[in-house]
Amino acid sequence: MTKFTVAAAMAAALMSSTAAMAAELEVTHWWTSGGESAAVAEFARLFDATGNKWVDSALAGSGTGANPVIISRILGGNPMGATQMNTGRDAEGLIQAGLIRDLTPIAEEEGWKEFYADPGLFDACTYEGKIYCVPVNIHSWHWLWLSTKAFETAGIPVPKDWNEYATAIPQLREAGVIPFGLAAGWPLNGIPGVLLADVGGPELYEKVWGEHDAEAVRSPEFRKVAEAWATIRDAVDPAEVVPQFGDVANQLIAGEAAANIHGDWIQGDLQVAGAVPGEDYECLPGLGLTQRIEGGGDAFYFPQLPEGTSQDVLDAQVELAKLLVSKEAQVAFNLKKGSMPIRTDIDLSTANPCMQKAIAILQSPEGLLPSGETLNSSDTQQQLDDLNQEFFADKSFSVDDYIEEYASIIESAN
Amino acid sequence: MTDIQHAGALGRPVAADKPPGLLHNLFVRNLSAKIAATPMVVIVLVVFIGCTLWSVWFSFTDSRALPNGAFIGWEQYERLFAARRWRISATNLLTYGIFSLVFTMVVGFLLAVLMDQKIRFESGFRTIFLYPFALSGIVTGLVWQWIMNPTLGLQSTMRGLGWTNFTFDWITNTDMVLYALMIAGTWHGTGFVMVLMLAGLRGVDEEIWKAARVDGIPTWRTYLQIVLPMMRGVIVTTLVIVGSGLVRTYDLVVALTNGGPGLSSEVPAKYVINYMFNAGNLGQALAASTVMLAAVFVILIPWIVIEFGPKKAR
């Protein structure tokens, strides 16, 4: 009994000492690699500073592992306060079912659309004219990462674009360097889209993924894309594939692997390992071929909380939404994560050379290409992933067959 | 205890001169047994049969991430059978299934026979052989992944010891990955088969052995021609358990190879999960799961006919 009184008194003291509107908010996300968790900790730190409490629920496995958990929790009536989630059709279903909080009033009040680097980012968050999510960064798959040390070993200058790199592959192999470092599973799925937009060019990209034009797939431009894809396939020895993309970052730093095409979030891991861009590694946005790259946002959704949830928690959701796009949070988060910020009106002079390149692209008038997530349904995406995985594993799978299969998926895209 | 006494015990005397009516038979007769069975009946009707029908129905719709699509007939099935990945998955499962079924049954039976030789420490061996079955498919898969991963496991150990040409890269080799899966699957399932078979062997009457010995029949022939046919029930049950388990092979594959390299170790259950959660195409996933259900029925129906069908003279 006495113990209870003491506990109650302490709880009361704690309650009164924090801000009146303090609330605990559970946030689910799948940022679990070294660089990513350092970045998300910045959000948590800033949110805790407002007097609220960020209850961190990191779920491993991104779209495959975490997304089903998140969706089934929301569907099952046990929603978290806020969650990172794939934009696109999955979220659309939840929005239709009225399970996601409408953020339009906050967006209007804060004038989000005015300072967002690319208004197109909201397209994936908009449903019937209302905004349902907050993009917190712009990440892009379109980077060729090159290990300075590996090219030194092979005695070749670090390539300036994809074509130079492709011709260097045999020499790299001869020098005992892994020409293309690769992690097993999903990291492979991003590469063909990069080749499509950069080797094939933005025009081809918009025809194939934007308009689902199967004839464009049968064109000679697309053949170049498929051949580039086959070049990577033939450069990779399946026995050298490593388990995690963070391991590829280590291979690059050690000079064991020469190159990798991977999203900018690998830079978080390169930084955590202490590598310096320009010295230890080079980065080429758009594979050095194009200045218009595809970019999509990691977005936060705020589930509709059940009837009877205290006002404090609802207010905390609003507060978090505002905080995620605030200048301070954007700088802190993106410097750690290595992705581009969603607003261009902030001081990123401390950003490293790779990010500076990204910001320059962001500010160019042509802007970003819409991301594959918004152009293809996840169903089509899955079919393309299946095809790419098979093509990659089977070296006897011909480029012609690949093009034909690809075209038939694009034809039936929905 | 007769029905009448039973009902009387429940405080509802039934007139002995009147035969019990239909309602009485349905609700009052064996009342306590019926009450006890109700939860199971409800679960079977609602959860198993209800959800199965629900799944089958939605496999005929164009449902995306949530089940609210319109009826579209056989379209999902047409797409399913046209999909390369599904065809590869089905072929993989067939190859893997037949091999591991035969292998686990044969090895399991042989182990059971060896265990039946009145050896010392039998229970100790039984525990050792059954132990893998206590591990989940995920653990089994991870352990074997470490062993078979060329950069971590056996291959690199052997190379480190000096055999620089030693190669064991089955899980990264498109042609061999199914055999890698079979090794892990067999390791996991054989002990279980062995225990079931051993129980069957122990169920054979000692008199039969004595008679066989008196007739001078060699032990191996006794096993093959007398004991094995007598164990028919156990064998069929084992086949059904192992067989339906194989159809839903999932966790082992996810942990060991995750379907790779490429699609070379994909299985139907993975297709279902992928299209349900990843691709957000519920209709397609449910069509695939309905086909899997049909496959299970192909295994189950002959068993039901054999076990519960018209009794023949045995």
XYZ file of C-alpha atoms in Angstrom:
728
model
C 0.000 0.000 0.000
C 2.754 2.410 0.936
C 4.630 1.416 -2.186
C 1.604 2.265 -4.257
C 1.234 5.673 -2.624
C 4.862 6.481 -3.276
C 4.565 5.389 -6.875
C 1.408 7.405 -7.340
C 3.005 10.461 -5.784
C 6.029 10.092 -8.035
C 3.866 9.681 -11.081
C 1.890 12.771 -10.143
C 5.102 14.722 -9.587
C 6.417 13.601 -12.974
C 3.187 14.527 -14.683
C 3.143 17.996 -13.248
C 6.807 18.617 -13.961
C 6.505 18.022 -17.703
C 4.571 20.211 -20.052
C 0.834 20.081 -19.681
C 0.287 18.501 -23.059
C 2.919 15.791 -22.811
C 1.955 12.545 -24.412
C 3.577 9.320 -25.386
C 3.500 8.611 -29.069
C 4.501 5.290 -30.496
C 6.338 5.660 -33.787
C 7.002 2.682 -36.043
C 9.633 2.746 -38.769
C 12.122 0.443 -40.467
C 15.240 2.515 -40.201
C 17.482 -0.076 -38.629
C 20.878 0.156 -40.321
C 23.671 2.119 -38.616
C 23.226 5.352 -40.548
C 19.463 5.147 -40.531
C 19.050 4.662 -36.811
C 21.444 7.533 -36.138
C 19.200 9.688 -38.305
C 15.918 8.660 -36.732
C 17.400 9.275 -33.290
C 17.598 12.946 -34.299
C 13.838 13.066 -34.816
C 13.299 11.346 -31.486
C 15.637 13.780 -29.706
C 13.843 16.825 -31.118
C 10.420 15.374 -30.380
C 11.362 14.583 -26.775
C 12.591 18.158 -26.444
C 9.017 19.358 -26.971
C 8.047 17.569 -23.754
C 6.407 14.654 -25.481
C 7.823 11.162 -25.516
C 8.884 9.346 -28.690
C 8.291 5.632 -28.128
C 10.456 3.995 -30.715
C 9.236 0.814 -32.420
C 11.777 -0.088 -35.038
C 10.680 -2.991 -37.214
C 13.212 -4.866 -39.278
C 12.738 -5.609 -42.920
C 11.241 -2.542 -44.618
C 8.486 -3.231 -47.138
C 8.654 -6.989 -46.740
C 8.896 -7.341 -42.985
C 7.628 -4.162 -41.439
C 4.905 -3.045 -43.808
C 2.654 -6.065 -43.178
C 3.034 -5.580 -39.417
C 2.172 -1.912 -39.670
C -0.811 -2.474 -41.942
C -2.217 -5.315 -39.898
C -1.886 -3.292 -36.695
C -3.805 -0.413 -38.236
C -6.426 -2.743 -39.703
C -6.670 -4.625 -36.434
C -7.629 -1.497 -34.518
C -4.356 -1.179 -32.625
C -2.807 1.772 -34.454
C 0.470 3.425 -33.491
C 0.687 7.206 -33.149
C 2.712 7.663 -36.296
C 4.389 5.412 -38.781
C 6.757 5.418 -41.658
C 5.197 3.514 -44.510
C 5.481 2.903 -48.212
C 3.502 5.433 -50.139
C 1.347 4.028 -52.867
C -1.458 1.582 -53.216
C -1.209 -0.051 -49.786
C -1.724 3.269 -48.097
C -4.500 4.096 -50.543
C -6.522 1.163 -49.268
C -6.116 2.334 -45.688
C -7.084 5.880 -46.628
C -10.211 4.651 -48.406
C -11.128 2.758 -45.266
C -10.820 5.996 -43.263
C -7.985 4.707 -41.115
C -5.463 7.480 -41.810
C -5.650 10.967 -40.386
C -6.216 13.771 -42.864
C -3.305 16.228 -42.632
C -4.696 18.852 -45.026
C -5.530 21.409 -42.285
C -1.977 21.198 -40.890
C -0.489 21.416 -44.370
C -2.484 24.558 -45.104
C -1.798 26.159 -41.760
C 1.950 25.567 -42.097
C 2.085 26.288 -45.804
C 3.864 23.047 -46.590
C 3.380 23.275 -50.332
C 5.252 26.571 -50.494
C 8.556 25.422 -49.151
C 8.661 21.826 -50.361
C 11.511 21.387 -52.822
C 9.352 19.508 -55.249
C 5.565 19.788 -55.009
C 5.373 16.492 -56.878
C 6.425 14.773 -53.674
C 2.939 15.281 -52.342
C 1.397 13.401 -55.245
C 2.019 10.088 -53.547
C 0.490 11.451 -50.341
C -2.569 13.001 -51.932
C -5.834 11.176 -52.268
C -8.916 12.940 -53.634
C -7.289 16.309 -53.035
C -6.399 15.673 -49.411
C -2.966 15.166 -47.928
C -2.450 12.053 -45.856
C 1.277 11.856 -45.288
C 4.419 13.906 -44.736
C 7.464 13.188 -46.885
C 10.475 13.770 -44.643
C 13.331 13.337 -47.108
C 14.007 12.725 -50.740
C 15.938 9.631 -51.409
C 17.086 8.434 -54.720
C 18.398 5.146 -55.993
C 20.334 6.887 -58.732
C 23.839 6.820 -57.361
C 26.944 5.057 -58.503
C 29.269 4.644 -55.533
C 32.924 4.103 -56.350
C 35.742 3.024 -54.084
C 38.846 5.181 -54.572
C 41.080 2.534 -53.077
C 39.832 -0.229 -55.364
C 40.578 1.819 -58.468
C 44.048 2.612 -57.096
C 44.652 -1.114 -56.695
C 43.666 -1.711 -60.301
C 45.718 1.274 -61.435
C 42.885 3.030 -63.233
C 41.555 6.549 -62.583
C 38.186 6.702 -60.846
C 35.516 6.739 -63.592
C 33.525 9.865 -64.354
C 30.410 8.063 -65.542
C 28.786 4.669 -66.063
C 30.364 4.063 -69.488
C 33.898 4.531 -68.173
C 33.094 2.226 -65.302
C 31.618 -0.478 -67.557
C 34.777 -0.612 -69.668
C 36.935 -0.887 -66.527
C 35.186 -4.014 -65.224
C 37.560 -6.619 -66.764
C 40.634 -4.753 -65.469
C 39.127 -4.594 -61.994
C 38.473 -8.321 -62.033
C 42.041 -8.941 -63.150
C 43.388 -6.837 -60.298
C 41.534 -9.063 -57.837
C 38.910 -6.490 -56.950
C 35.196 -7.345 -56.892
C 33.936 -5.114 -59.736
C 30.425 -4.683 -58.377
C 29.635 -5.162 -54.701
C 26.129 -6.430 -54.105
C 23.962 -7.342 -51.152
C 21.482 -10.216 -51.353
C 17.769 -9.661 -51.821
C 16.057 -6.325 -52.293
C 19.101 -4.088 -53.035
C 19.127 -5.734 -56.440
C 15.574 -4.612 -57.196
C 16.457 -0.917 -57.357
C 19.200 -1.220 -59.949
C 17.169 -1.869 -63.142
C 15.097 1.269 -62.547
C 18.291 3.309 -62.216
C 19.583 1.927 -65.498
C 16.240 2.628 -67.135
C 16.298 6.327 -66.239
C 20.032 6.967 -66.563
C 21.308 4.670 -69.312
C 17.976 4.801 -71.145
C 17.358 8.451 -70.341
C 14.504 10.296 -68.633
C 12.384 10.199 -71.787
C 12.458 6.423 -71.985
C 11.800 6.245 -68.260
C 8.652 8.317 -68.568
C 7.434 6.295 -71.532
C 8.005 2.896 -69.947
C 7.050 3.520 -66.349
C 4.898 6.618 -66.763
C 2.810 5.720 -69.803
C 3.322 1.947 -69.654
C 4.245 1.969 -73.326
C 5.263 -1.582 -74.232
C 6.588 -0.475 -77.624
C 9.177 1.670 -75.852
C 10.383 -1.497 -74.132
C 10.995 -3.109 -77.527
C 12.992 -0.075 -78.706
C 16.772 0.000 -79.214
C 17.151 2.430 -76.270
C 15.688 -0.121 -73.916
C 17.989 -2.780 -75.317
C 20.913 -0.671 -74.088
C 19.334 -0.708 -70.627
C 18.921 -4.471 -70.692
C 22.497 -4.882 -71.877
C 23.820 -2.669 -69.076
C 21.843 -4.834 -66.680
C 23.435 -7.926 -68.180
C 26.852 -6.277 -67.792
C 26.286 -5.970 -64.053
C 24.944 -9.498 -63.880
C 28.027 -10.891 -65.558
C 30.323 -8.822 -63.317
C 28.879 -10.327 -60.138
C 29.938 -13.718 -58.861
C 27.008 -15.109 -56.820
C 29.433 -16.419 -54.193
C 30.591 -12.850 -53.474
C 27.148 -11.506 -52.661
C 27.049 -10.210 -49.086
C 24.047 -10.356 -46.740
C 23.388 -6.663 -45.991
C 23.825 -3.425 -47.920
C 25.849 -2.082 -44.998
C 28.404 -4.814 -45.760
C 28.775 -3.392 -49.261
C 29.639 -0.028 -47.686
C 32.433 -1.766 -45.798
C 33.639 -3.476 -48.975
C 33.831 -0.102 -50.701
C 35.772 1.508 -47.865
C 38.194 -1.412 -47.695
C 38.649 -1.327 -51.460
C 37.478 -4.940 -51.788
C 34.672 -3.924 -54.102
C 34.987 -1.197 -56.720
C 31.450 0.019 -57.216
C 27.817 -0.279 -56.272
C 24.560 1.196 -57.483
C 22.508 1.862 -54.397
C 20.259 4.492 -52.888
C 21.763 7.475 -51.080
C 20.991 5.917 -47.710
C 24.129 3.803 -48.067
C 25.964 7.035 -47.406
C 24.758 6.952 -43.817
C 26.672 3.717 -43.358
C 29.726 5.061 -45.161
C 29.716 8.018 -42.762
C 29.212 5.887 -39.669
C 32.296 3.936 -40.758
C 34.218 7.202 -40.985
C 34.737 7.334 -44.749
C 35.218 10.745 -46.375
C 33.528 11.484 -49.718
C 35.966 12.613 -52.353
C 38.813 10.797 -50.618
C 37.618 7.323 -49.720
C 34.724 7.144 -52.133
C 33.210 8.979 -55.069
C 29.541 9.397 -55.800
C 27.943 9.920 -59.194
C 24.273 10.958 -59.188
C 22.428 9.757 -62.280
C 25.415 7.435 -62.884
C 27.182 10.539 -64.186
C 25.001 10.410 -67.302
C 22.024 12.568 -66.475
C 21.144 15.459 -64.197
C 17.539 14.445 -63.778
C 17.142 11.683 -61.266
C 14.230 9.848 -59.791
C 13.400 10.761 -56.236
C 10.845 9.578 -53.789
C 10.207 10.391 -50.201
C 10.165 8.364 -47.049
C 6.841 9.425 -45.660
C 5.147 9.424 -42.294
C 1.492 8.573 -41.865
C -0.635 9.311 -38.832
C -3.266 6.634 -38.275
C -6.723 7.661 -37.173
C -6.661 6.861 -33.470
C -9.595 5.061 -31.869
C -12.510 6.873 -30.286
C -11.703 8.082 -26.783
C -7.994 8.727 -27.313
C -6.970 11.665 -25.174
C -6.632 15.043 -26.834
C -2.981 15.205 -25.735
C -2.091 12.304 -27.972
C -3.965 13.803 -30.910
C -2.107 17.072 -30.351
C 1.163 15.199 -30.164
C 0.463 13.780 -33.641
C 0.059 17.309 -34.993
C 3.171 18.431 -33.206
C 5.199 15.582 -34.667
C 3.909 16.259 -38.175
C 5.015 19.875 -37.890
C 8.338 18.937 -36.375
C 9.260 16.444 -39.117
C 9.369 19.169 -41.751
C 10.846 21.889 -39.536
C 14.173 23.362 -40.632
C 15.996 22.124 -37.580
C 14.768 18.556 -37.890
C 15.395 18.459 -41.625
C 19.029 19.491 -41.230
C 19.712 17.120 -38.329
C 17.972 14.154 -39.908
C 19.262 14.390 -43.457
C 22.858 15.098 -42.505
C 22.872 11.791 -40.645
C 20.886 9.839 -43.207
C 22.637 11.126 -46.287
C 19.411 11.833 -48.116
C 18.202 15.113 -49.625
C 16.058 17.392 -47.464
C 12.526 18.150 -48.567
C 13.033 21.913 -48.402
C 15.618 24.061 -50.105
C 15.370 27.054 -47.762
C 17.716 25.630 -45.165
C 21.415 25.978 -44.638
C 23.172 22.806 -45.684
C 26.648 24.257 -46.065
C 27.864 21.608 -43.651
C 26.616 18.908 -46.003
C 29.256 16.755 -47.661
C 30.165 16.938 -51.378
C 27.773 14.138 -52.349
C 24.827 15.841 -50.750
C 25.857 19.146 -52.308
C 25.596 17.465 -55.716
C 22.167 16.207 -54.797
C 21.007 19.624 -53.663
C 22.203 21.141 -56.935
C 20.079 18.633 -58.837
C 17.141 19.351 -56.589
C 17.364 23.056 -57.354
C 17.698 22.608 -61.105
C 14.582 23.717 -62.994
C 13.837 20.282 -64.461
C 13.457 18.822 -61.016
C 13.038 15.250 -59.989
C 11.631 12.397 -61.974
C 8.578 10.905 -60.295
C 9.474 7.825 -58.310
C 8.734 4.328 -59.495
C 6.535 3.798 -56.442
C 4.077 6.382 -57.679
C 4.174 5.293 -61.326
C 3.907 1.538 -60.876
C 1.486 -0.234 -58.599
C 3.250 -2.448 -56.106
C 1.773 -5.369 -58.025
C 3.577 -4.367 -61.220
C 6.676 -3.591 -59.197
C 6.595 -7.082 -57.699
C 6.324 -8.660 -61.141
C 9.282 -6.616 -62.375
C 11.272 -7.580 -59.267
C 10.506 -11.250 -59.892
C 11.699 -10.926 -63.484
C 14.849 -9.049 -62.475
C 15.728 -11.537 -59.763
C 15.375 -14.394 -62.208
C 17.322 -12.655 -64.957
C 20.089 -11.837 -62.537
C 20.451 -15.347 -61.139
C 20.332 -17.135 -64.461
C 23.190 -16.139 -66.732
C 21.638 -18.072 -69.605
C 18.549 -15.817 -69.530
C 18.969 -13.866 -72.763
C 18.530 -10.122 -73.202
C 15.866 -10.790 -75.842
C 13.782 -12.920 -73.501
C 14.203 -10.305 -70.824
C 12.896 -7.556 -73.091
C 9.921 -9.667 -74.128
C 8.988 -10.574 -70.549
C 9.435 -6.961 -69.483
C 7.184 -5.760 -72.276
C 4.425 -8.176 -71.352
C 4.489 -6.996 -67.722
C 4.320 -3.372 -68.859
C 1.436 -4.219 -71.200
C -0.612 -5.667 -68.370
C 0.386 -2.972 -65.856
C -2.519 -1.668 -63.868
C -24.601 -45.865 -19.246
C -27.762 -45.714 -21.361
C -29.145 -42.517 -22.798
C -32.081 -42.505 -20.507
C -29.998 -42.860 -17.393
C -27.714 -40.138 -18.661
C -30.518 -37.683 -19.258
C -31.938 -38.604 -15.892
C -28.649 -37.760 -14.286
C -28.953 -34.285 -15.737
C -32.270 -33.909 -13.997
C -34.484 -34.364 -17.005
C -36.262 -37.685 -16.656
C -37.456 -39.002 -19.957
C -40.532 -41.130 -20.170
C -39.340 -44.611 -20.758
C -42.317 -45.591 -22.878
C -41.864 -42.843 -25.507
C -38.952 -42.972 -27.972
C -36.854 -39.724 -27.813
C -37.777 -37.167 -30.517
C -35.505 -35.470 -33.025
C -35.074 -32.316 -30.955
C -34.203 -34.404 -27.969
C -31.627 -36.355 -29.939
C -30.148 -33.168 -31.324
C -29.847 -31.139 -28.146
C -30.388 -33.108 -24.981
C -28.778 -36.436 -25.692
C -25.180 -36.479 -24.447
C -25.643 -32.865 -23.507
C -22.357 -32.446 -21.644
C -20.380 -33.875 -24.542
C -22.110 -31.511 -26.921
C -21.402 -28.514 -24.717
C -17.770 -29.522 -24.511
C -17.511 -29.883 -28.276
C -19.279 -26.628 -29.112
C -16.196 -24.350 -29.091
C -14.389 -26.671 -31.454
C -17.383 -26.970 -33.761
C -17.744 -23.185 -33.830
C -14.046 -22.697 -34.532
C -14.099 -25.242 -37.314
C -17.202 -23.755 -38.911
C -16.249 -20.102 -38.561
C -12.479 -20.016 -38.649
C -11.552 -22.929 -40.871
C -14.477 -23.428 -43.200
C -15.694 -19.828 -43.082
C -12.300 -18.297 -43.775
C -11.584 -20.861 -46.455
C -14.778 -19.988 -48.278
C -13.975 -16.306 -47.803
C -10.534 -16.792 -49.352
C -11.879 -18.781 -52.256
C -14.534 -16.150 -52.928
C -12.069 -13.260 -52.933
C -9.745 -15.156 -55.261
C -12.389 -14.467 -57.910
C -12.262 -10.704 -57.347
C -9.833 -8.002 -58.375
C -9.102 -7.085 -54.726
C -5.947 -5.050 -54.254
C -4.525 -4.271 -50.811
C -7.887 -4.673 -49.080
C -10.621 -7.211 -49.793
C -13.203 -5.093 -51.591
C -12.823 -5.982 -55.252
C -15.396 -6.828 -57.882
C -16.053 -10.304 -59.252
C -13.860 -11.032 -62.285
C -14.204 -14.775 -62.789
C -11.118 -16.848 -63.504
C -8.846 -13.914 -64.393
C -6.630 -14.237 -61.313
C -6.127 -17.924 -62.055
C -5.275 -17.237 -65.671
C -2.678 -14.725 -64.602
C -1.404 -17.105 -61.930
C -0.770 -19.950 -64.329
C 0.780 -17.585 -66.864
C 3.222 -16.203 -64.264
C 6.762 -17.521 -64.614
C 7.346 -17.193 -60.907
C 4.334 -19.338 -60.046
C 5.347 -22.038 -62.511
C 8.880 -22.041 -61.121
C 7.526 -22.156 -57.554
C 5.213 -25.056 -58.299
C 7.939 -27.045 -60.064
C 10.361 -26.366 -57.218
C 7.856 -27.551 -54.659
C 7.119 -30.675 -56.642
C 10.812 -31.556 -56.956
C 11.584 -30.674 -53.384
C 8.429 -32.347 -52.097
C 8.838 -35.680 -53.852
C 12.529 -35.966 -52.978
C 12.101 -35.040 -49.340
C 8.989 -37.148 -48.930
C 10.705 -40.267 -50.217
C 13.915 -39.465 -48.407
C 12.418 -38.677 -44.990
C 10.114 -41.686 -45.160
C 12.871 -44.131 -46.117
C 15.508 -42.746 -43.772
C 12.953 -42.302 -40.998
C 11.851 -45.915 -41.335
C 15.417 -47.226 -41.423
C 16.314 -45.235 -38.325
C 13.211 -46.560 -36.590
C 14.200 -50.115 -37.467
C 17.697 -49.538 -36.098
C 16.243 -48.038 -32.937
C 14.026 -51.090 -32.620
C 17.004 -53.438 -32.146
C 16.824 -53.092 -28.354
C 19.882 -50.869 -28.324
C 21.294 -49.144 -25.270
C 20.496 -45.490 -24.569
C 17.537 -45.715 -26.924
C 15.731 -42.792 -25.347
C 18.892 -40.733 -25.609
C 19.153 -41.398 -29.334
C 15.463 -40.776 -29.751
C 15.868 -37.364 -28.181
C 18.844 -36.537 -30.381
C 17.042 -37.525 -33.563
C 13.790 -35.845 -32.609
C 15.479 -32.672 -31.429
C 15.734 -30.929 -34.835
C 11.959 -31.146 -35.083
C 11.657 -29.070 -31.924
C 13.414 -26.212 -33.698
C 11.345 -23.966 -35.905
C 11.955 -23.833 -39.627
C 13.431 -20.369 -39.192
C 16.103 -21.580 -36.770
C 16.849 -24.609 -38.917
C 17.147 -22.397 -41.970
C 19.463 -19.924 -40.270
C 21.740 -22.604 -38.872
C 22.080 -24.304 -42.232
C 22.519 -20.978 -43.922
C 25.571 -20.325 -41.769
C 26.910 -23.780 -42.509
C 26.318 -23.611 -46.240
C 27.112 -19.944 -46.863
C 30.328 -20.076 -48.901
C 31.809 -16.945 -47.308
C 31.096 -18.003 -43.711
C 30.569 -21.711 -43.392
C 31.986 -25.027 -44.428
C 33.596 -23.843 -47.647
C 35.603 -21.043 -46.069
C 36.549 -23.239 -43.095
C 37.875 -25.975 -45.364
C 39.698 -23.446 -47.507
C 41.153 -21.931 -44.367
C 42.439 -25.368 -43.397
C 44.321 -25.646 -46.650
C 41.957 -27.286 -49.151
C 41.835 -24.215 -51.359
C 39.789 -25.917 -54.057
C 37.092 -27.133 -51.722
C 33.771 -25.884 -53.025
C 30.417 -26.121 -51.329
C 28.343 -23.257 -52.677
C 24.982 -24.940 -53.112
C 22.880 -22.140 -51.676
C 24.316 -19.637 -54.143
C 24.119 -22.049 -57.044
C 20.933 -21.959 -59.094
C 21.103 -25.639 -59.975
C 21.952 -26.959 -56.531
C 19.970 -24.740 -54.204
C 17.015 -27.140 -54.038
C 19.319 -29.875 -52.795
C 20.627 -27.528 -50.119
C 17.019 -27.023 -49.102
C 16.489 -30.784 -49.038
C 19.456 -31.302 -46.725
C 18.040 -28.855 -44.212
C 14.485 -30.138 -44.661
C 15.512 -33.755 -44.197
C 17.579 -32.913 -41.152
C 14.543 -31.170 -39.736
C 11.876 -33.753 -40.508
C 13.473 -37.192 -40.363
C 13.466 -37.520 -36.573
C 9.753 -36.885 -36.478
C 9.088 -39.575 -39.075
C 11.367 -41.900 -37.130
C 9.396 -41.449 -33.913
C 6.070 -42.071 -35.635
C 7.455 -45.166 -37.353
C 8.957 -46.418 -34.118
C 5.573 -46.134 -32.446
C 4.160 -48.147 -35.335
C 6.846 -50.796 -34.963
C 6.177 -51.061 -31.253
C 2.515 -51.558 -32.013
C 3.254 -54.822 -33.842
C 2.420 -57.782 -31.685
C 5.434 -59.650 -30.249
C 3.694 -62.921 -31.178
C 4.124 -62.143 -34.849
C 7.861 -61.786 -34.382
C 7.964 -65.072 -32.535
C 5.993 -66.777 -35.282
C 8.283 -65.348 -37.940
C 11.323 -66.525 -36.029
C 9.869 -69.998 -35.635
C 9.258 -70.132 -39.381
C 12.884 -69.123 -39.959
C 12.107 -65.942 -41.907
C 15.105 -63.557 -41.990
C 14.642 -60.329 -40.028
C 14.798 -58.050 -43.049
C 12.038 -59.998 -44.787
C 9.913 -59.906 -41.667
C 10.244 -56.126 -41.617
C 9.596 -55.702 -45.309
C 6.840 -58.209 -45.924
C 5.067 -58.618 -42.598
C 5.667 -55.636 -40.357
C 5.587 -52.919 -43.000
C 2.151 -53.908 -44.373
C 0.850 -54.067 -40.791
C 1.971 -50.507 -40.226
C -0.164 -49.226 -43.076
C -2.152 -46.894 -40.801
C 0.948 -45.280 -39.349
C 2.563 -44.924 -42.764
C -0.485 -43.297 -44.315
C -0.816 -40.896 -41.388
C 2.864 -39.987 -41.619
C 2.536 -39.429 -45.351
C -0.389 -37.112 -44.835
C 1.311 -35.105 -42.072
C 4.605 -34.790 -43.934
C 2.922 -34.236 -47.298
C 0.610 -31.439 -46.194
C 3.509 -29.900 -44.305
C 5.513 -29.858 -47.513
C 2.793 -28.034 -49.429
C 3.031 -25.128 -47.020
C 6.858 -25.056 -46.935
C 7.694 -21.454 -46.146
C 9.772 -20.588 -43.089
C 12.666 -22.877 -43.991
C 12.958 -21.293 -47.434
C 12.691 -17.760 -46.095
C 15.468 -18.323 -43.583
C 17.746 -20.429 -45.743
C 17.634 -18.854 -49.205
C 14.769 -16.362 -49.272
C 13.770 -17.872 -52.579
C 17.094 -17.115 -54.171
C 19.342 -17.051 -55.999
C 16.887 -15.410 -58.341
C 13.712 -17.464 -58.246
C 15.424 -20.819 -58.084
C 14.151 -21.802 -54.635
C 10.824 -20.001 -54.641
C 7.854 -21.918 -53.236
C 4.101 -21.321 -53.611
C 3.590 -20.201 -49.994
C 6.111 -17.431 -50.533
C 4.261 -16.337 -53.629
C 1.079 -16.029 -51.572
C 2.696 -13.964 -48.809
C 4.566 -11.773 -51.300
C 1.539 -10.929 -53.380
C -0.659 -10.458 -50.342
C 1.529 -8.072 -48.374
C 4.286 -6.854 -50.660
C 2.528 -6.437 -53.937
C -0.802 -5.600 -52.353
C -2.662 -7.914 -54.704
C -4.971 -9.892 -52.469
C -6.912 -11.465 -55.337
C -3.780 -12.941 -56.860
C -2.480 -14.164 -53.491
C -5.781 -15.836 -52.654
C -5.942 -17.492 -56.055
C -2.509 -18.942 -55.343
C -3.539 -20.090 -51.881
C -6.684 -21.685 -53.276
C -4.540 -23.698 -55.665
C -2.400 -24.753 -52.696
C -5.529 -25.813 -50.839
C -6.551 -27.895 -53.818
C -3.123 -29.526 -53.695
C -3.626 -30.399 -50.032
C -6.987 -31.956 -50.887
C -5.284 -34.099 -53.491
C -3.252 -35.530 -50.621
C -6.059 -35.610 -48.053
C -8.942 -37.092 -50.019
C -7.317 -40.462 -50.758
C -6.412 -40.661 -47.071
C -9.965 -39.862 -45.996
C -11.279 -42.494 -48.370
C -8.808 -45.077 -47.080
C -9.325 -44.322 -43.412
C -13.004 -43.461 -43.220
C -14.404 -44.909 -46.395
C -16.323 -48.174 -46.642
C -14.427 -50.700 -44.515
C -12.899 -53.511 -46.432
C -11.756 -56.739 -44.901
C -8.196 -56.212 -43.711
